[in-house]
Amino acid sequence: MSYQVNEKGYYGVFGGAYIPEMLYPNVKELREKYLEYIQDPKFQEEYLQLLKDYVGRPSPLYLAERLSAKYGAKIYLKREDLNHTGAHKINNTVGQILLAERLGKKRIIAETGAGQHGVATATVCALKGLECIVYMGAVDIERQAPNVARMKMMGATVIPATSGSQTLKDATNEALRDWINNPTDTHYIIGSVVGPHPYPDMVARFQSIISEETKWQLLEKTGTSSPDYVLACVGGGSNAMGMFYHFLDDEHAKLIAIEAAGKGVNTGESAATTLLGKEGVLHGSRSIVMQTEDGQVVEPYSISAGLDYPGIGPQHAHLHTSKRALYVSITDDEAMQAGLELAKLEGIIPAIESSHALAYLSKMEFKGDETVVVCLSGRGDKDLSTYMTYFGL
Ligand SMILES: Cc1ncc(COP(=O)(O)O)c(C=O)c1O
């Protein structure tokens, strides 16, 4: 079975480009040009150079010995938290800013939840001297204040989204509205593997550097490039897609995607999309979406702003329904405890998003010498005030 996008922009029944007519020329231009630009050797050279010298790649693959001893497996952390700006999001924004340059766009817009994608976008706009406008839910502006300051320092304008739950979904709506109003000079840097085709495929390709490196790093460290388990958290799904990408056809590697259960899957305050959602269209693609009987999007909830999203990327919907990957969920409380555990056992404070992936280790049973790779998608600096409030620090 193919897990990649077909020529029509679909993964099985999911994907496509469900967009208003006003956006059609922009999306068509991207669809026609993205592969040609990305595969151009000059583009690749510039992209890889920036990843090396500016982002600091390759990110280490770290054998977490005390964590491994606790769970009885060999647990490796893919350290995306050590990237410049503190998360995996920069892999994608570096790629998309080079694409925007080639498309001749001078104005960049983005949406952000945890603020990591907003920061990563403001960063590459400063790097290239381009105007940057970031839409962010008013609730997220509050809980991710350090990231808002970082964006402003780098010259970006941060516009609050005040509709709905005032989180990522609403920021995405505002960004799409902006793009409709500014179709010629603006490129929309979407921050996850969501949106109309070709975004999910384009973002997955830019993030696939995560699994590309992991394979050779594992080979160097263990003598095989094929792990037993690969774990990553899923908001829209970009760190997970990057972490899974080069393992999709390696059936030995069991892929596990961890969503946010919030206060509990059945509490009405959750973002566990694959458990609670059904097929529908959100932000330009057909996927699995949390919705009411009559198709209204349900407001999601998670303590972690980056996972607080009522959908998942269409490729994830396909991996879920085809059973290539297992989709599970972790509550706020479980994630917070896992974040504290990593800090105490390894001296690494993870982003609360990444803590969801770590928390799943305690639900697994290992035979002893199995190899597990967990994508540590980001660092916890942005979440310090949430950790402080939660643990009374
Ligand atoms: C550190 C971190 N991990 C994970 C995510 C979730 O996004 P995605 O599912 O696209 O990787 C975010 C989103 O902001 C994030 O900041």
Short mmCIF file of C-alpha atoms and ligand atoms in Angstrom, two decimals:
data_model
loop_
_atom_site.label_atom_id
_atom_site.label_comp_id
_atom_site.label_asym_id
_atom_site.label_seq_id
_atom_site.Cartn_x
_atom_site.Cartn_y
_atom_site.Cartn_z
CA MET A 1 0.00 0.00 0.00
CA SER A 2 1.19 3.54 -0.68
CA TYR A 3 1.20 5.89 2.26
CA GLN A 4 2.21 8.86 0.13
CA VAL A 5 0.08 11.37 -1.69
CA ASN A 6 -1.24 10.47 -5.17
CA GLU A 7 -1.16 12.79 -8.18
CA LYS A 8 -4.64 14.11 -7.30
CA GLY A 9 -3.51 15.17 -3.82
CA TYR A 10 -5.11 12.32 -1.86
CA TYR A 11 -3.97 9.76 0.70
CA GLY A 12 -6.63 7.08 0.25
CA VAL A 13 -9.88 9.01 0.69
CA PHE A 14 -8.24 11.84 2.63
CA GLY A 15 -6.60 15.07 1.47
CA GLY A 16 -7.53 17.12 -1.59
CA ALA A 17 -7.92 20.88 -1.77
CA TYR A 18 -11.29 22.17 -0.53
CA ILE A 19 -10.76 25.88 -0.90
CA PRO A 20 -12.74 28.99 -1.77
CA GLU A 21 -12.43 30.04 -5.41
CA MET A 22 -10.44 33.15 -4.41
CA LEU A 23 -7.55 30.94 -3.21
CA TYR A 24 -7.52 28.74 -6.26
CA PRO A 25 -4.76 30.59 -8.20
CA ASN A 26 -2.37 30.57 -5.18
CA VAL A 27 -2.86 26.92 -4.39
CA LYS A 28 -2.64 25.97 -8.07
CA GLU A 29 0.66 27.87 -8.41
CA LEU A 30 2.07 26.05 -5.38
CA ARG A 31 0.82 22.67 -6.56
CA GLU A 32 2.40 23.11 -9.97
CA LYS A 33 5.74 24.43 -8.72
CA TYR A 34 6.54 22.93 -5.33
CA LEU A 35 8.15 19.70 -6.44
CA GLU A 36 10.18 21.36 -9.19
CA TYR A 37 11.52 23.95 -6.72
CA ILE A 38 12.14 21.56 -3.81
CA GLN A 39 13.93 19.01 -5.97
CA ASP A 40 16.14 21.60 -7.67
CA PRO A 41 19.77 20.84 -6.57
CA LYS A 42 20.36 24.58 -5.84
CA PHE A 43 17.32 24.65 -3.54
CA GLN A 44 18.46 21.48 -1.76
CA GLU A 45 21.96 22.87 -1.33
CA GLU A 46 20.68 26.11 0.22
CA TYR A 47 18.11 24.26 2.37
CA LEU A 48 20.60 21.75 3.77
CA GLN A 49 23.22 24.44 4.36
CA LEU A 50 20.77 26.49 6.41
CA LEU A 51 19.66 23.42 8.35
CA LYS A 52 23.30 22.76 9.20
CA ASP A 53 24.68 26.23 9.91
CA TYR A 54 21.57 28.09 11.07
CA VAL A 55 19.34 25.43 12.65
CA GLY A 56 22.19 23.31 14.00
CA ARG A 57 21.34 19.99 12.35
CA PRO A 58 21.78 17.10 12.53
CA SER A 59 19.94 17.05 15.84
CA PRO A 60 21.41 14.43 18.20
CA LEU A 61 19.88 11.00 18.72
CA TYR A 62 20.37 10.57 22.45
CA LEU A 63 20.24 7.27 24.35
CA ALA A 64 18.38 8.20 27.54
CA GLU A 65 19.92 5.70 29.93
CA ARG A 66 18.02 6.44 33.13
CA LEU A 67 14.71 6.59 31.28
CA SER A 68 15.63 3.32 29.51
CA ALA A 69 16.41 1.63 32.83
CA LYS A 70 13.06 2.71 34.23
CA TYR A 71 11.00 1.32 31.33
CA GLY A 72 13.14 -1.68 30.36
CA ALA A 73 13.89 -0.74 26.75
CA LYS A 74 16.56 1.17 24.86
CA ILE A 75 14.97 4.59 24.57
CA TYR A 76 16.45 7.11 22.16
CA LEU A 77 15.31 10.72 22.06
CA LYS A 78 15.45 12.56 18.73
CA ARG A 79 16.48 15.97 20.04
CA GLU A 80 14.44 18.43 17.94
CA ASP A 81 14.36 20.52 21.14
CA LEU A 82 17.97 21.45 20.45
CA ASN A 83 17.19 23.11 17.11
CA HIS A 84 17.50 26.88 16.82
CA THR A 85 14.20 28.34 18.18
CA GLY A 86 13.57 25.20 20.22
CA ALA A 87 11.40 22.88 18.18
CA HIS A 88 11.01 20.96 14.92
CA LYS A 89 8.93 23.76 13.37
CA ILE A 90 12.01 25.52 11.94
CA ASN A 91 12.73 22.62 9.53
CA ASN A 92 9.54 23.50 7.69
CA THR A 93 9.81 27.30 7.81
CA VAL A 94 13.35 27.27 6.38
CA GLY A 95 12.04 25.21 3.46
CA GLN A 96 8.96 27.34 2.91
CA ILE A 97 10.79 30.68 3.06
CA LEU A 98 13.11 29.49 0.27
CA LEU A 99 10.03 28.50 -1.69
CA ALA A 100 8.37 31.90 -1.03
CA GLU A 101 11.50 33.63 -2.34
CA ARG A 102 11.37 31.62 -5.54
CA LEU A 103 7.65 32.40 -5.92
CA GLY A 104 8.51 36.10 -5.60
CA LYS A 105 6.31 36.65 -2.50
CA LYS A 106 7.21 39.56 -0.23
CA ARG A 107 4.68 39.17 2.56
CA ILE A 108 4.50 36.11 4.82
CA ILE A 109 1.57 35.06 6.99
CA ALA A 110 1.34 32.19 9.45
CA GLU A 111 -0.90 30.75 12.16
CA THR A 112 0.45 29.48 15.44
CA GLY A 113 -0.77 27.58 18.50
CA ALA A 114 2.09 27.07 20.94
CA GLY A 115 3.90 29.94 19.26
CA GLN A 116 6.74 27.69 18.10
CA HIS A 117 5.65 27.86 14.47
CA GLY A 118 5.08 31.61 14.80
CA VAL A 119 8.58 32.04 16.21
CA ALA A 120 10.07 29.80 13.53
CA THR A 121 8.29 31.86 10.85
CA ALA A 122 9.31 35.22 12.35
CA THR A 123 12.87 33.90 12.49
CA VAL A 124 13.15 33.00 8.81
CA CYS A 125 11.40 36.26 7.83
CA ALA A 126 14.05 38.20 9.78
CA LEU A 127 16.70 36.06 8.12
CA LYS A 128 15.39 36.96 4.67
CA GLY A 129 14.10 40.48 5.40
CA LEU A 130 10.45 39.73 4.63
CA GLU A 131 7.32 41.15 6.26
CA CYS A 132 5.77 38.72 8.76
CA ILE A 133 2.24 38.57 10.17
CA VAL A 134 1.34 35.86 12.66
CA TYR A 135 -2.24 34.99 13.70
CA MET A 136 -2.55 33.53 17.19
CA GLY A 137 -5.55 32.68 19.38
CA ALA A 138 -6.06 35.16 22.22
CA VAL A 139 -5.96 32.28 24.75
CA ASP A 140 -2.66 31.05 23.33
CA ILE A 141 -1.20 34.58 23.39
CA GLU A 142 -1.75 34.45 27.13
CA ARG A 143 -0.36 30.96 27.82
CA GLN A 144 2.64 31.28 25.48
CA ALA A 145 3.69 34.84 26.35
CA PRO A 146 7.47 34.34 25.93
CA ASN A 147 6.96 33.23 22.34
CA VAL A 148 4.82 36.28 21.59
CA ALA A 149 7.66 38.50 22.83
CA ARG A 150 10.18 36.59 20.71
CA MET A 151 8.10 37.07 17.56
CA LYS A 152 7.73 40.79 18.23
CA MET A 153 11.46 41.16 18.87
CA MET A 154 12.17 39.71 15.44
CA GLY A 155 9.88 42.25 13.82
CA ALA A 156 6.70 40.22 13.34
CA THR A 157 3.20 41.56 13.87
CA VAL A 158 1.11 39.25 16.09
CA ILE A 159 -2.65 39.50 15.51
CA PRO A 160 -4.98 37.90 18.11
CA ALA A 161 -7.76 35.59 16.90
CA THR A 162 -10.75 36.22 19.14
CA SER A 163 -13.39 33.88 17.70
CA GLY A 164 -14.37 30.36 18.90
CA SER A 165 -12.06 28.85 21.51
CA GLN A 166 -9.46 31.52 20.61
CA THR A 167 -6.85 28.85 19.88
CA LEU A 168 -5.12 27.27 16.88
CA LYS A 169 -8.22 26.47 14.80
CA ASP A 170 -9.35 30.09 15.04
CA ALA A 171 -5.89 31.44 14.21
CA THR A 172 -5.86 29.22 11.11
CA ASN A 173 -9.25 30.59 10.05
CA GLU A 174 -7.92 34.16 10.35
CA ALA A 175 -4.77 33.35 8.38
CA LEU A 176 -6.82 31.77 5.57
CA ARG A 177 -9.03 34.88 5.53
CA ASP A 178 -5.93 37.08 5.19
CA TRP A 179 -4.64 34.96 2.29
CA ILE A 180 -7.98 35.29 0.49
CA ASN A 181 -7.73 39.08 0.83
CA ASN A 182 -4.08 39.24 -0.27
CA PRO A 183 -3.77 36.66 -3.02
CA THR A 184 -0.87 38.01 -5.07
CA ASP A 185 1.98 39.17 -2.83
CA THR A 186 1.49 36.80 0.14
CA HIS A 187 2.73 33.30 0.92
CA TYR A 188 1.00 31.42 3.73
CA ILE A 189 3.48 29.29 5.68
CA ILE A 190 1.25 26.60 7.19
CA GLY A 191 2.88 25.10 10.28
CA SER A 192 1.74 21.50 10.14
CA VAL A 193 0.83 18.73 7.71
CA VAL A 194 -2.66 20.19 7.29
CA GLY A 195 -4.33 22.48 4.76
CA PRO A 196 -5.10 21.97 1.08
CA HIS A 197 -2.84 19.87 -1.14
CA PRO A 198 0.14 20.36 -1.61
CA TYR A 199 0.72 21.62 1.97
CA PRO A 200 0.52 18.27 3.79
CA ASP A 201 3.00 16.68 1.38
CA MET A 202 5.26 19.74 1.26
CA VAL A 203 5.48 20.09 5.06
CA ALA A 204 6.03 16.32 5.46
CA ARG A 205 8.92 16.49 3.00
CA PHE A 206 10.55 19.38 4.89
CA GLN A 207 10.11 17.55 8.22
CA SER A 208 11.27 14.20 6.83
CA ILE A 209 14.85 15.24 7.66
CA ILE A 210 13.99 14.01 11.19
CA SER A 211 13.63 10.35 10.18
CA GLU A 212 16.31 10.60 7.49
CA GLU A 213 18.86 11.48 10.17
CA THR A 214 17.40 9.03 12.69
CA LYS A 215 17.99 6.10 10.32
CA TRP A 216 21.71 6.69 9.88
CA GLN A 217 22.15 7.68 13.51
CA LEU A 218 20.51 4.43 14.65
CA LEU A 219 22.65 2.43 12.24
CA GLU A 220 25.78 4.06 13.68
CA LYS A 221 24.70 3.45 17.27
CA THR A 222 22.95 0.08 17.12
CA GLY A 223 24.04 -1.59 13.86
CA THR A 224 20.51 -1.46 12.44
CA SER A 225 18.49 1.42 11.05
CA SER A 226 15.18 -0.19 11.96
CA PRO A 227 13.81 0.47 15.48
CA ASP A 228 11.03 -1.55 17.13
CA TYR A 229 8.92 1.49 17.99
CA VAL A 230 8.72 5.10 16.83
CA LEU A 231 6.69 7.52 18.98
CA ALA A 232 5.63 11.11 18.36
CA CYS A 233 2.89 13.46 19.53
CA VAL A 234 0.26 14.74 17.09
CA GLY A 235 -1.36 18.15 16.94
CA GLY A 236 -1.75 18.65 13.21
CA GLY A 237 0.93 16.01 12.89
CA SER A 238 4.13 17.52 11.44
CA ASN A 239 6.74 16.26 13.91
CA ALA A 240 5.10 12.83 13.79
CA MET A 241 5.03 12.81 9.99
CA GLY A 242 8.69 13.85 9.87
CA MET A 243 9.55 11.17 12.44
CA PHE A 244 7.55 8.46 10.60
CA TYR A 245 8.36 9.43 7.00
CA HIS A 246 11.34 7.17 6.23
CA PHE A 247 9.94 4.34 8.37
CA LEU A 248 6.56 4.13 6.58
CA ASP A 249 7.64 1.24 4.38
CA ASP A 250 9.61 -0.49 7.15
CA GLU A 251 6.89 -2.75 8.54
CA HIS A 252 9.18 -3.83 11.39
CA ALA A 253 9.00 -0.34 12.90
CA LYS A 254 5.73 0.08 14.82
CA LEU A 255 4.56 3.67 14.55
CA ILE A 256 2.66 5.21 17.47
CA ALA A 257 1.05 8.64 17.32
CA ILE A 258 0.01 10.27 20.57
CA GLU A 259 -2.86 12.74 20.70
CA ALA A 260 -3.99 14.96 23.58
CA ALA A 261 -6.88 13.55 25.62
CA GLY A 262 -7.04 16.82 27.61
CA LYS A 263 -9.01 16.24 30.81
CA GLY A 264 -10.11 12.81 29.55
CA VAL A 265 -11.48 11.54 26.22
CA ASN A 266 -15.12 11.64 27.35
CA THR A 267 -15.06 14.83 29.41
CA GLY A 268 -15.93 17.19 26.58
CA GLU A 269 -12.53 18.80 27.10
CA SER A 270 -10.25 16.86 24.80
CA ALA A 271 -8.37 16.98 21.51
CA ALA A 272 -8.25 13.21 20.83
CA THR A 273 -9.25 13.56 17.18
CA THR A 274 -9.05 9.96 15.98
CA LEU A 275 -11.15 8.73 18.94
CA LEU A 276 -13.73 11.50 18.88
CA GLY A 277 -13.76 12.65 15.26
CA LYS A 278 -15.21 11.47 12.00
CA GLU A 279 -14.58 12.15 8.34
CA GLY A 280 -14.98 15.78 7.39
CA VAL A 281 -13.35 18.82 5.85
CA LEU A 282 -11.30 21.28 7.91
CA HIS A 283 -8.94 24.03 6.71
CA GLY A 284 -8.92 22.86 3.12
CA SER A 285 -8.58 19.09 3.28
CA ARG A 286 -10.68 16.00 3.93
CA SER A 287 -9.53 14.29 7.08
CA ILE A 288 -10.80 13.22 10.49
CA VAL A 289 -12.37 16.12 12.36
CA MET A 290 -14.01 16.51 15.78
CA GLN A 291 -17.55 17.63 14.92
CA THR A 292 -21.14 17.66 16.10
CA GLU A 293 -23.92 15.54 14.53
CA ASP A 294 -24.60 18.31 12.03
CA GLY A 295 -20.97 18.86 11.11
CA GLN A 296 -20.04 21.87 13.27
CA VAL A 297 -16.43 21.74 14.43
CA VAL A 298 -16.18 20.94 18.15
CA GLU A 299 -13.95 23.20 20.23
CA PRO A 300 -10.93 21.15 21.30
CA TYR A 301 -9.06 21.38 24.59
CA SER A 302 -5.56 20.45 25.73
CA ILE A 303 -3.21 21.91 28.32
CA SER A 304 -0.68 22.00 25.50
CA ALA A 305 -1.37 24.74 22.96
CA GLY A 306 0.37 22.83 20.14
CA LEU A 307 -1.95 19.82 20.42
CA ASP A 308 -5.13 21.85 20.93
CA TYR A 309 -6.53 21.22 17.43
CA PRO A 310 -9.76 19.45 16.36
CA GLY A 311 -8.25 17.75 13.29
CA ILE A 312 -5.19 15.85 12.07
CA GLY A 313 -3.39 15.98 8.74
CA PRO A 314 -4.89 13.83 5.97
CA GLN A 315 -1.86 11.54 5.81
CA HIS A 316 -2.39 10.72 9.49
CA ALA A 317 -6.07 9.98 8.83
CA HIS A 318 -4.88 7.53 6.17
CA LEU A 319 -2.25 5.95 8.44
CA HIS A 320 -4.94 5.58 11.11
CA THR A 321 -7.65 4.00 8.94
CA SER A 322 -5.14 1.75 7.14
CA LYS A 323 -3.77 0.78 10.58
CA ARG A 324 -0.18 1.49 9.54
CA ALA A 325 0.17 3.57 12.69
CA LEU A 326 -1.51 3.27 16.08
CA TYR A 327 -3.26 6.42 17.39
CA VAL A 328 -3.57 6.71 21.16
CA SER A 329 -4.15 9.53 23.62
CA ILE A 330 -2.67 10.89 26.82
CA THR A 331 -4.33 13.20 29.37
CA ASP A 332 -3.04 16.55 30.62
CA ASP A 333 -2.10 14.99 33.97
CA GLU A 334 -0.22 12.07 32.43
CA ALA A 335 1.71 14.42 30.16
CA MET A 336 2.65 16.80 32.96
CA GLN A 337 3.98 13.92 35.08
CA ALA A 338 6.01 12.62 32.12
CA GLY A 339 7.51 16.08 31.60
CA LEU A 340 8.57 16.21 35.24
CA GLU A 341 9.95 12.68 35.02
CA LEU A 342 12.18 13.52 32.06
CA ALA A 343 13.46 16.61 33.85
CA LYS A 344 14.36 14.57 36.94
CA LEU A 345 15.76 11.50 35.17
CA GLU A 346 17.61 13.08 32.27
CA GLY A 347 17.98 16.80 32.98
CA ILE A 348 15.86 17.67 29.95
CA ILE A 349 12.70 19.79 30.28
CA PRO A 350 10.45 18.91 27.34
CA ALA A 351 7.72 20.95 25.68
CA ILE A 352 4.34 19.81 27.04
CA GLU A 353 3.50 18.59 23.52
CA SER A 354 6.50 16.24 23.58
CA SER A 355 5.60 15.17 27.13
CA HIS A 356 2.49 13.52 25.66
CA ALA A 357 4.71 11.22 23.56
CA LEU A 358 6.93 10.45 26.56
CA ALA A 359 3.91 9.63 28.73
CA TYR A 360 2.94 6.76 26.47
CA LEU A 361 6.11 4.85 27.48
CA SER A 362 4.43 3.98 30.78
CA LYS A 363 1.54 2.30 28.91
CA MET A 364 3.81 0.04 26.86
CA GLU A 365 5.19 -3.38 27.72
CA PHE A 366 8.73 -4.14 26.63
CA LYS A 367 10.53 -7.44 26.36
CA GLY A 368 13.86 -6.00 27.42
CA ASP A 369 16.11 -5.01 24.60
CA GLU A 370 13.72 -3.33 22.21
CA THR A 371 14.71 -0.05 20.60
CA VAL A 372 12.33 2.89 20.90
CA VAL A 373 12.74 6.29 19.30
CA VAL A 374 10.72 9.17 20.77
CA CYS A 375 10.57 12.47 18.94
CA LEU A 376 11.36 15.16 21.48
CA SER A 377 9.67 17.79 19.33
CA GLY A 378 10.50 20.82 21.47
CA ARG A 379 11.97 22.24 24.64
CA GLY A 380 9.97 23.30 27.65
CA ASP A 381 11.12 26.90 28.05
CA LYS A 382 7.89 28.24 26.56
CA ASP A 383 5.89 26.10 29.02
CA LEU A 384 7.64 27.07 32.24
CA SER A 385 4.74 29.11 33.59
CA THR A 386 2.32 26.20 32.92
CA TYR A 387 4.69 23.77 34.67
CA MET A 388 5.09 26.28 37.54
CA THR A 389 1.34 26.68 38.03
CA TYR A 390 0.64 22.95 37.69
CA PHE A 391 3.32 21.78 40.14
CA GLY A 392 3.24 24.86 42.38
CA LEU A 393 6.95 25.52 41.77
C1 LIG B 1 7.08 21.46 20.52
C2 LIG B 1 5.89 21.13 19.71
N1 LIG B 1 5.60 19.83 19.48
C3 LIG B 1 4.53 19.47 18.75
C4 LIG B 1 3.66 20.41 18.23
C5 LIG B 1 2.46 19.95 17.46
O1 LIG B 1 2.51 20.21 16.09
P1 LIG B 1 2.70 19.05 15.04
O2 LIG B 1 1.67 18.00 15.36
O3 LIG B 1 2.47 19.69 13.72
O4 LIG B 1 4.08 18.52 15.19
C6 LIG B 1 3.92 21.78 18.42
C7 LIG B 1 3.03 22.80 17.87
O5 LIG B 1 3.13 23.95 18.09
C8 LIG B 1 5.07 22.13 19.18
O6 LIG B 1 5.37 23.41 19.43
#
